[in-house]
Structure formats: structure tokens, C-alpha cells
Short mmCIF file of C-alpha atoms in Angstrom, two decimals:
data_model
loop_
_atom_site.label_atom_id
_atom_site.label_comp_id
_atom_site.label_asym_id
_atom_site.label_seq_id
_atom_site.Cartn_x
_atom_site.Cartn_y
_atom_site.Cartn_z
CA MET X 1 30.28 -103.86 -54.36
CA SER X 2 33.35 -101.95 -55.58
CA SER X 3 34.16 -98.65 -53.99
CA GLN X 4 34.42 -95.60 -56.24
CA PRO X 5 37.72 -93.75 -56.40
CA PRO X 6 37.87 -90.53 -54.39
CA VAL X 7 36.97 -87.33 -56.19
CA LEU X 8 39.85 -84.91 -56.35
CA VAL X 9 38.67 -81.37 -55.59
CA PRO X 10 40.93 -78.55 -56.82
CA SER X 11 42.39 -76.44 -54.06
CA ALA X 12 40.83 -73.31 -55.59
CA ILE X 13 37.37 -74.79 -55.01
CA ARG X 14 38.19 -76.13 -51.53
CA THR X 15 39.31 -72.66 -50.45
CA ALA X 16 36.52 -70.79 -52.24
CA PRO X 17 34.38 -68.51 -50.05
CA PRO X 18 30.86 -69.63 -49.11
CA LEU X 19 27.98 -68.85 -51.43
CA SER X 20 26.76 -66.09 -49.11
CA SER X 21 29.90 -64.09 -49.83
CA TRP X 22 29.88 -64.53 -53.60
CA GLY X 23 29.37 -61.35 -55.58
CA VAL X 24 32.13 -59.48 -53.78
CA PRO X 25 34.38 -57.90 -56.47
CA VAL X 26 37.54 -59.92 -57.01
CA ILE X 27 39.39 -56.90 -58.43
CA ARG X 28 39.98 -54.84 -55.32
CA ASN X 29 42.35 -52.34 -56.94
CA VAL X 30 42.07 -50.36 -60.18
CA ASN X 31 41.08 -52.57 -63.10
CA TRP X 32 43.66 -51.14 -65.46
CA GLY X 33 42.95 -53.73 -68.13
CA GLY X 34 39.23 -53.02 -68.23
CA LEU X 35 39.79 -49.26 -68.00
CA LYS X 36 42.18 -49.37 -70.96
CA THR X 37 39.83 -51.59 -72.97
CA LEU X 38 36.86 -49.25 -72.57
CA TYR X 39 39.01 -46.18 -73.29
CA VAL X 40 40.41 -47.74 -76.46
CA LYS X 41 36.88 -48.75 -77.47
CA GLU X 42 35.68 -45.16 -77.09
CA VAL X 43 38.64 -43.80 -79.08
CA ARG X 44 38.20 -46.36 -81.86
CA ARG X 45 34.51 -45.54 -82.02
CA PHE X 46 35.09 -41.94 -83.09
CA PHE X 47 38.20 -42.76 -85.14
CA LYS X 48 36.19 -45.11 -87.34
CA VAL X 49 34.30 -42.06 -88.56
CA GLN X 50 37.13 -39.55 -88.13
CA LEU X 51 36.05 -37.63 -91.22
CA GLN X 52 32.89 -36.69 -89.31
CA THR X 53 34.21 -36.55 -85.74
CA VAL X 54 37.64 -34.94 -86.19
CA TRP X 55 38.11 -33.36 -89.59
CA ALA X 56 34.62 -31.92 -90.06
CA PRO X 57 34.70 -29.94 -86.76
CA ALA X 58 38.24 -28.80 -87.57
CA ILE X 59 37.24 -27.55 -91.01
CA GLN X 60 34.14 -25.85 -89.59
CA THR X 61 36.27 -24.04 -87.01
CA LEU X 62 38.69 -22.90 -89.72
CA LEU X 63 35.76 -21.56 -91.73
CA TYR X 64 34.88 -19.34 -88.76
CA LEU X 65 38.41 -17.95 -88.94
CA VAL X 66 38.16 -17.31 -92.67
CA VAL X 67 34.75 -15.65 -92.48
CA PHE X 68 35.42 -13.39 -89.51
CA THR X 69 38.91 -12.33 -90.52
CA THR X 70 37.66 -11.57 -94.03
CA ALA X 71 34.62 -9.65 -92.81
CA LEU X 72 36.29 -7.75 -89.97
CA GLY X 73 39.86 -7.62 -91.21
CA ALA X 74 42.65 -9.82 -89.94
CA ASN X 75 44.84 -6.84 -88.98
CA GLY X 76 42.17 -4.93 -87.09
CA GLY X 77 43.08 -4.18 -83.48
CA VAL X 78 41.37 -5.67 -80.41
CA SER X 79 42.15 -4.28 -76.97
CA ILE X 80 42.60 -6.77 -74.12
CA GLY X 81 43.51 -5.41 -70.73
CA GLY X 82 45.05 -2.31 -72.29
CA THR X 83 47.05 -4.30 -74.87
CA THR X 84 46.10 -4.20 -78.54
CA VAL X 85 46.44 -7.37 -80.62
CA THR X 86 45.37 -8.13 -84.17
CA PHE X 87 41.93 -9.62 -84.62
CA ALA X 88 43.35 -12.78 -86.24
CA ASN X 89 45.64 -13.45 -83.27
CA PHE X 90 42.79 -12.64 -80.89
CA VAL X 91 40.22 -14.98 -82.42
CA GLY X 92 42.59 -17.86 -83.23
CA PRO X 93 43.05 -19.32 -79.72
CA GLY X 94 39.35 -18.89 -78.95
CA LEU X 95 38.41 -20.89 -82.04
CA ILE X 96 40.82 -23.68 -81.12
CA VAL X 97 39.39 -24.19 -77.64
CA MET X 98 35.83 -23.71 -78.93
CA GLY X 99 36.35 -26.60 -81.33
CA MET X 100 37.80 -28.69 -78.52
CA MET X 101 34.88 -28.03 -76.17
CA THR X 102 32.11 -28.71 -78.68
CA SER X 103 33.83 -31.94 -79.79
CA ALA X 104 34.22 -33.15 -76.20
CA PHE X 105 30.56 -32.48 -75.52
CA ALA X 106 29.42 -34.18 -78.73
CA ASN X 107 31.43 -37.32 -78.01
CA ALA X 108 30.33 -37.71 -74.39
CA SER X 109 26.68 -36.92 -75.08
CA PHE X 110 26.60 -39.78 -77.61
CA SER X 111 28.29 -42.53 -75.57
CA LEU X 112 25.59 -43.75 -73.20
CA LEU X 113 22.66 -42.33 -75.14
CA VAL X 114 23.19 -44.59 -78.15
CA GLY X 115 23.45 -47.55 -75.79
CA LYS X 116 20.10 -46.71 -74.21
CA ILE X 117 18.41 -46.25 -77.56
CA GLN X 118 19.87 -49.40 -79.15
CA GLY X 119 19.45 -51.50 -76.01
CA THR X 120 23.19 -52.11 -75.62
CA ILE X 121 23.63 -50.12 -72.41
CA VAL X 122 24.36 -53.43 -70.67
CA ASP X 123 27.74 -53.42 -72.43
CA TYR X 124 28.70 -50.49 -70.18
CA LEU X 125 27.04 -51.73 -66.99
CA MET X 126 28.00 -55.43 -66.91
CA PRO X 127 31.83 -55.38 -67.27
CA PRO X 128 33.81 -55.56 -64.00
CA LEU X 129 34.44 -51.83 -63.88
CA SER X 130 33.84 -49.55 -60.93
CA THR X 131 31.88 -46.35 -61.33
CA GLY X 132 35.07 -44.32 -61.23
CA GLU X 133 36.73 -46.47 -63.89
CA LEU X 134 33.68 -46.18 -66.15
CA LEU X 135 33.64 -42.41 -65.67
CA VAL X 136 37.37 -41.99 -66.38
CA ALA X 137 37.24 -44.13 -69.54
CA LEU X 138 34.26 -42.27 -71.00
CA ILE X 139 35.67 -38.84 -70.19
CA GLY X 140 39.12 -39.88 -71.39
CA GLY X 141 37.77 -40.82 -74.80
CA SER X 142 35.99 -37.48 -75.15
CA VAL X 143 39.05 -35.49 -74.06
CA THR X 144 41.16 -37.41 -76.58
CA ARG X 145 38.77 -36.45 -79.37
CA ALA X 146 38.87 -32.82 -78.20
CA PHE X 147 42.67 -32.71 -78.38
CA CYS X 148 42.63 -34.37 -81.81
CA VAL X 149 40.34 -31.62 -83.10
CA GLY X 150 42.27 -28.88 -81.32
CA GLY X 151 45.57 -30.20 -82.62
CA ALA X 152 44.26 -30.32 -86.19
CA VAL X 153 42.99 -26.73 -85.98
CA TRP X 154 46.21 -25.49 -84.38
CA LEU X 155 48.39 -27.11 -87.05
CA ALA X 156 46.23 -25.57 -89.79
CA MET X 157 46.47 -22.12 -88.16
CA LEU X 158 50.26 -22.41 -88.02
CA LEU X 159 50.19 -22.43 -91.83
CA TRP X 160 47.52 -19.73 -92.08
CA PRO X 161 48.93 -16.32 -93.12
CA GLY X 162 48.49 -13.52 -90.61
CA VAL X 163 47.77 -15.73 -87.58
CA ASP X 164 50.33 -16.26 -84.81
CA VAL X 165 49.39 -19.21 -82.59
CA ILE X 166 52.76 -19.91 -80.98
CA PRO X 167 52.00 -20.25 -77.24
CA GLU X 168 53.71 -17.91 -74.81
CA HIS X 169 52.68 -20.06 -71.83
CA PRO X 170 52.31 -23.68 -73.00
CA LEU X 171 51.42 -25.01 -69.53
CA VAL X 172 48.54 -22.54 -69.27
CA VAL X 173 47.31 -23.62 -72.70
CA LEU X 174 47.46 -27.26 -71.64
CA ALA X 175 45.75 -26.60 -68.29
CA PHE X 176 42.80 -24.65 -69.70
CA GLY X 177 42.52 -26.95 -72.71
CA LEU X 178 42.33 -29.97 -70.42
CA LEU X 179 39.91 -28.29 -68.02
CA GLY X 180 37.68 -27.04 -70.83
CA ALA X 181 37.55 -30.42 -72.57
CA THR X 182 36.92 -32.25 -69.29
CA PHE X 183 34.20 -29.83 -68.20
CA LEU X 184 32.34 -30.14 -71.51
CA ALA X 185 32.85 -33.91 -71.55
CA LEU X 186 31.25 -34.15 -68.10
CA LEU X 187 28.40 -31.92 -69.25
CA GLY X 188 27.97 -34.18 -72.28
CA LEU X 189 28.00 -37.29 -70.10
CA LEU X 190 25.37 -35.74 -67.85
CA THR X 191 23.28 -35.04 -70.95
CA SER X 192 23.79 -38.62 -72.12
CA ILE X 193 22.57 -39.96 -68.77
CA TRP X 194 19.50 -37.71 -68.73
CA ALA X 195 18.47 -37.84 -72.39
CA GLU X 196 16.14 -40.52 -73.68
CA LYS X 197 16.41 -39.69 -77.39
CA PHE X 198 18.69 -37.76 -79.71
CA ASP X 199 16.33 -34.77 -79.70
CA HIS X 200 17.07 -34.22 -76.02
CA ALA X 201 20.83 -34.12 -76.63
CA ALA X 202 20.33 -31.84 -79.65
CA ALA X 203 18.26 -29.47 -77.50
CA VAL X 204 21.11 -29.12 -74.97
CA THR X 205 23.56 -28.56 -77.82
CA ASN X 206 21.43 -25.90 -79.52
CA PHE X 207 20.05 -24.06 -76.49
CA VAL X 208 22.83 -24.43 -73.90
CA VAL X 209 26.24 -25.29 -75.31
CA GLY X 210 25.96 -23.31 -78.55
CA PRO X 211 24.84 -19.99 -77.03
CA LEU X 212 27.25 -20.23 -74.08
CA THR X 213 30.13 -20.88 -76.48
CA LEU X 214 29.33 -18.07 -78.90
CA LEU X 215 28.59 -15.57 -76.11
CA SER X 216 31.78 -16.28 -74.17
CA GLY X 217 34.08 -13.75 -75.82
CA THR X 218 35.35 -15.96 -78.61
CA PHE X 219 34.84 -13.29 -81.29
CA TYR X 220 34.95 -10.12 -79.17
CA SER X 221 36.46 -8.71 -76.01
CA VAL X 222 34.00 -8.45 -73.14
CA ASP X 223 35.61 -5.13 -72.17
CA ARG X 224 33.69 -3.57 -75.06
CA LEU X 225 30.33 -4.63 -73.61
CA SER X 226 28.09 -2.55 -71.36
CA PRO X 227 28.48 -3.21 -67.61
CA LEU X 228 25.30 -5.33 -67.52
CA PHE X 229 26.30 -7.63 -70.36
CA ARG X 230 29.88 -7.74 -69.05
CA ASP X 231 28.58 -9.07 -65.74
CA ILE X 232 26.45 -11.62 -67.60
CA SER X 233 29.52 -12.75 -69.54
CA HIS X 234 31.45 -13.17 -66.29
CA ALA X 235 28.71 -15.55 -65.10
CA ASN X 236 29.38 -17.77 -68.11
CA PRO X 237 31.93 -20.51 -67.23
CA PHE X 238 32.91 -20.85 -70.90
CA PHE X 239 34.24 -17.28 -70.74
CA TYR X 240 36.95 -18.26 -68.23
CA ILE X 241 38.02 -21.25 -70.34
CA ILE X 242 38.42 -19.17 -73.49
CA SER X 243 39.99 -16.22 -71.67
CA GLY X 244 42.54 -18.44 -69.90
CA PHE X 245 43.31 -20.41 -73.06
CA ARG X 246 43.84 -17.15 -74.97
CA TYR X 247 46.19 -15.93 -72.25
CA GLY X 248 48.39 -18.95 -72.87
CA PHE X 249 48.92 -17.75 -76.45
CA LEU X 250 48.91 -13.97 -76.10
CA GLY X 251 49.99 -13.32 -72.51
CA VAL X 252 46.93 -11.09 -71.91
CA SER X 253 43.35 -11.94 -70.94
CA ASP X 254 39.97 -10.41 -70.12
CA SER X 255 39.97 -11.85 -66.58
CA PRO X 256 42.52 -12.91 -63.92
CA VAL X 257 43.92 -16.28 -64.95
CA ALA X 258 44.22 -17.61 -61.39
CA ILE X 259 40.54 -16.87 -60.67
CA GLY X 260 39.44 -18.54 -63.89
CA LEU X 261 41.61 -21.60 -63.25
CA THR X 262 40.31 -21.99 -59.68
CA LEU X 263 36.69 -21.48 -60.67
CA MET X 264 36.84 -23.98 -63.53
CA LEU X 265 38.62 -26.53 -61.36
CA VAL X 266 35.89 -26.28 -58.71
CA LEU X 267 33.08 -26.48 -61.29
CA THR X 268 34.72 -29.45 -63.02
CA LEU X 269 35.12 -31.35 -59.76
CA ALA X 270 31.51 -30.60 -58.77
CA LEU X 271 30.18 -31.73 -62.15
CA GLY X 272 32.36 -34.84 -61.97
CA ALA X 273 30.96 -35.68 -58.52
CA LEU X 274 27.41 -35.30 -59.85
CA CYS X 275 28.08 -37.60 -62.83
CA TYR X 276 29.73 -40.13 -60.51
CA MET X 277 26.72 -40.16 -58.20
CA LEU X 278 24.24 -40.60 -61.06
CA LEU X 279 26.30 -43.37 -62.64
CA ARG X 280 26.60 -45.15 -59.31
CA ARG X 281 22.85 -45.02 -58.78
CA GLY X 282 22.16 -46.04 -62.38
CA TRP X 283 19.72 -43.15 -62.82
CA LYS X 284 17.91 -43.59 -66.12
CA LEU X 285 20.36 -46.34 -67.04
CA LYS X 286 19.12 -49.42 -65.16
CA ASN X 287 15.39 -48.80 -65.49
#
């Protein structure tokens, strides 16, 4: 009876860990490849319909500028902290960051929700991505869309007669633009995790994001309000985003910039921690 030749076992198999230890992530550092892939996927998703996701919000924001400057007068004075600026220069920065925030929220609130409704949520949960990598990729895509919309509105306002949107403090503009977009993206992601149908996301948009945005001092100075409504405005986090962003353009604001920056940084980190915890637990995603 002839003996069979020996079976050559690859060294990778001979040194493989026992079955009891399988399932331990092989990628022990940041999965940059997977993070980039998901981020690019999120950016391509809204760029495929850029007419709806970028240009439509930009045009809608510009229509606000046209309507309000026509109705109230572009050269009318608005007092901010004892300094009078024209209404067009006052409302311009607020409209830019308002468009950025609403776009960031819309993008993030759609990401996971459409996966749950279409049954493709596994495409987000199965890839070898950590919770932090998944969170960063989703938020990064939403922030990118926000800056695309904000950039389009800003470029259009540069050509608009009677509006001066040359920043006096570019770093402040960048800081509050990034914080505002990230905060609204996290709020949108939280909505996407919680919502079970598009009506739920629409309800948050119509009854939370919309009112907070319009009542945050975008079209008026809160100094003109009664003390009660001024205090209510100061409890609105959107007010500090718009006030700080406006300061970057005009050099004046309705509230101390350092307080607004600190408050928004704390709120953004807290909201990010909440989204991280819910994603890690798979709340309403794995059921």
C-alpha cells in the first residue's frame, strides 16, 4: 500500500490563532481605507443628485436674501453691539451658515434612515469599521455637503450688489462654520438612528430645526427683542452659531464670541458622545 505524500500546510495557517480567538478584529489601528471608502460613498451619494442637494438649497437661501432685502431695504441699518451695519451685510452671513446647517442636517438624517427603510442597513454595519470610524465618515460626508452649499452661496453673494461678505476674521468663520455643520450633522444622525420612517425625520425638520434656525437671529438682532424673548433666544444653540459666524464677517456680534465657541464645542462633543454610544449599541439599527 503506497504512502500518500505529505500535505504542505501554509505557514499562515500553521500560525493561525485557535478557533476560540477568531472574531478578534485584525485591524487594530484606524482603518483608513475603509474610512475613506465610506466617506467617498457618502459624498458621491449627494453629488449624484447635486442639483437637489447643493444647488437647490443654495438658490433657496439666495431667494431669502432677495426677498428680505427687497422688502426691508438693503441699506437699512441694523444695530449690533452699538455698531450699525446695513441690513444686507447683516443678513448675508446668517443666510450662509443657515444654508450650511440645514444641508448638514438633511444629509445626515437621510444616511441611516434610508438603509433601515430599504433593508440595506447591513451595508453600514457589516464592513470592518469601528464605531468611531463609521461616525466620522457619516459626519464628514454631511459637513462636506454643508461647505459645498455654503461655498456656493458665498460665491453668489460676492457678485450680489450691495452685499459685503469679505471675512474680517476668516479663522472665526471657519471655526463656527465647522462647529455649526458638525452639530447639525450629529443632530441629523441622531434623528436618522431614532426615526423609523421619513415622516419622523420630516417632523424633526419642521418642528425643531426649522423654528430654531429662523428664531436664532438670522433676520434680526436679538437686542431689539424684549428681555423675555432675548433670554429665550440665548437658550437657542443656533443663535451662538449664527452670531459667531456673523462676527467673522462683520467684527461685531450679539453675544461674546468666546462664550459661544465654548458652549457649542461642549454641546457638539456631548451630542457626538451620545451618537457614538447609540451606534455602538446598535439602538434601532440591529433589531
